[in-house]
Short mmCIF file of C-alpha atoms in Angstrom, two decimals:
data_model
loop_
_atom_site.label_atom_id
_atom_site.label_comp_id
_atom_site.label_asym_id
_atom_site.label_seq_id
_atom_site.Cartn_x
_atom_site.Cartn_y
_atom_site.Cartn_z
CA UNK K 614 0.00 0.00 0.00
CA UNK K 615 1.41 3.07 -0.88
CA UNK K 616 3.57 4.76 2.23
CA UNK K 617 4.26 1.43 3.29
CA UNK K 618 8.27 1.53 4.43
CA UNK K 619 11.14 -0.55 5.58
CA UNK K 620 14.09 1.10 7.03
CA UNK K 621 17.03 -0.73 7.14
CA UNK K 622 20.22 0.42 9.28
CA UNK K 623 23.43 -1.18 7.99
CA UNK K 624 27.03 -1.22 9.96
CA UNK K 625 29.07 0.72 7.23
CA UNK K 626 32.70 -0.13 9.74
CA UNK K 627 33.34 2.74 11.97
CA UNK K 628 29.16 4.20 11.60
CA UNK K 629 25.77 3.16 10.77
CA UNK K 630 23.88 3.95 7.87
CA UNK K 631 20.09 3.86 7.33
CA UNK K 632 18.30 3.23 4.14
CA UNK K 633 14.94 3.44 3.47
CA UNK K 634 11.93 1.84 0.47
CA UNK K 635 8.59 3.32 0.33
CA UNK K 636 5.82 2.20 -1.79
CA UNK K 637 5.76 5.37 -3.59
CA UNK K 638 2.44 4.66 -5.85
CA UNK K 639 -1.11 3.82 -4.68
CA UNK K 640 -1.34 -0.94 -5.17
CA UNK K 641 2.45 -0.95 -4.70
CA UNK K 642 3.70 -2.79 -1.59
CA UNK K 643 7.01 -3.47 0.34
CA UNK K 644 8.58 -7.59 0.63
CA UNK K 645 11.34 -8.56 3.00
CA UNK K 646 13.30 -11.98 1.98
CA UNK K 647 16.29 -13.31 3.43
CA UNK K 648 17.79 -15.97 2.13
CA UNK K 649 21.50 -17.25 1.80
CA UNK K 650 23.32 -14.33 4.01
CA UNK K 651 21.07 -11.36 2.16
CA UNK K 652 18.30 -9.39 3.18
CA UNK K 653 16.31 -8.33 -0.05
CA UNK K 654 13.77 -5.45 0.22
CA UNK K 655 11.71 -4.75 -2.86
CA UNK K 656 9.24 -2.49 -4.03
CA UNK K 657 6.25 -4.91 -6.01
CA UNK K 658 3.57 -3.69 -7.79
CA UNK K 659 -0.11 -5.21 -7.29
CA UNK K 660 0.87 -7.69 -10.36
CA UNK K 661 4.19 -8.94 -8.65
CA UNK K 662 6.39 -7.10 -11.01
CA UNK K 663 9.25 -5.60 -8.58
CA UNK K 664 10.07 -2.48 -9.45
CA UNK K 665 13.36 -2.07 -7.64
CA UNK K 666 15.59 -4.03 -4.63
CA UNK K 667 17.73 -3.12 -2.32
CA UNK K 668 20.24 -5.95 -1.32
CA UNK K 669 22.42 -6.10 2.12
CA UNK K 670 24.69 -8.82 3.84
CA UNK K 671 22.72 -9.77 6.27
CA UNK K 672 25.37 -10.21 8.99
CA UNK K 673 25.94 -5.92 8.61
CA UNK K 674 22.35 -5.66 9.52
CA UNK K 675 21.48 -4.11 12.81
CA UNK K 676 17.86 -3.40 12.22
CA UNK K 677 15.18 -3.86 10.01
CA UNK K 678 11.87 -1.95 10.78
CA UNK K 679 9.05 -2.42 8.80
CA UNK K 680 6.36 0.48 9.29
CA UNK K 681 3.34 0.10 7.75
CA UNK K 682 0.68 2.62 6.94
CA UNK K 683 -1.98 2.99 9.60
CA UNK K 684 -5.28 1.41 7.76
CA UNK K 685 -8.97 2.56 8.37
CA UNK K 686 -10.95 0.22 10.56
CA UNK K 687 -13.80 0.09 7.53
CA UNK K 688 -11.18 -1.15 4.91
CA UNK K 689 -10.28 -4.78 5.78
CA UNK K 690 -12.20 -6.87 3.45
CA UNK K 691 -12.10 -10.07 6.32
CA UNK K 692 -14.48 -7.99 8.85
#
C-alpha cells in the first residue's frame, strides 16, 4: 500500500547507515526476503512485477523496521 516503508540500518565499519523503500504509488507494496546471508527489500507492484531491490549482507544488519501505513478500521475486506 502506498507509504508502506522498511528502514534498514546497515554497519558501514566505523558508523551506521540507514536506508529506506517506500511504496511510492497507490497498489504498490514493500517484501522482506532473506535468504543465503542477504536481506532483499523490494518495491512490487499489485501484479508482482518488482520495481526495484535493495540488497544487504545480512550479517551488517542491525535493524530492520518495517512500518506500515496505519489502515482505516472500515477497509479490511475479512471484517
Amino acid at each position: 500500500m502506498k507509504g508502506d516503508r522498511v528502514e534498514i540500518v546497515v554497519d558501514a565499519g566505523d558508523t551506521t547507515r540507514t536506508y529506506e523503500v517506500v511504496a511510492s504509488r497507490a497498489g504498490r507494496r514493500v517484501e522482506t526476503t532473506v535468504r543465503r546471508g542477504v536481506v532483499e527489500v523490494s518495491e512490487v507492484t499489485r501484479s508482482g512485477r518488482v520495481v526495484r531491490t535493495a540488497r544487504f549482507m545480512a550479517n551488517r544488519v542491525l535493524a530492520l523496521v518495517e512500518q506500515p501505513v496505519p489502515r482505516e478500521e472500515g477497509s479490511d475486506k475479512d471484517g
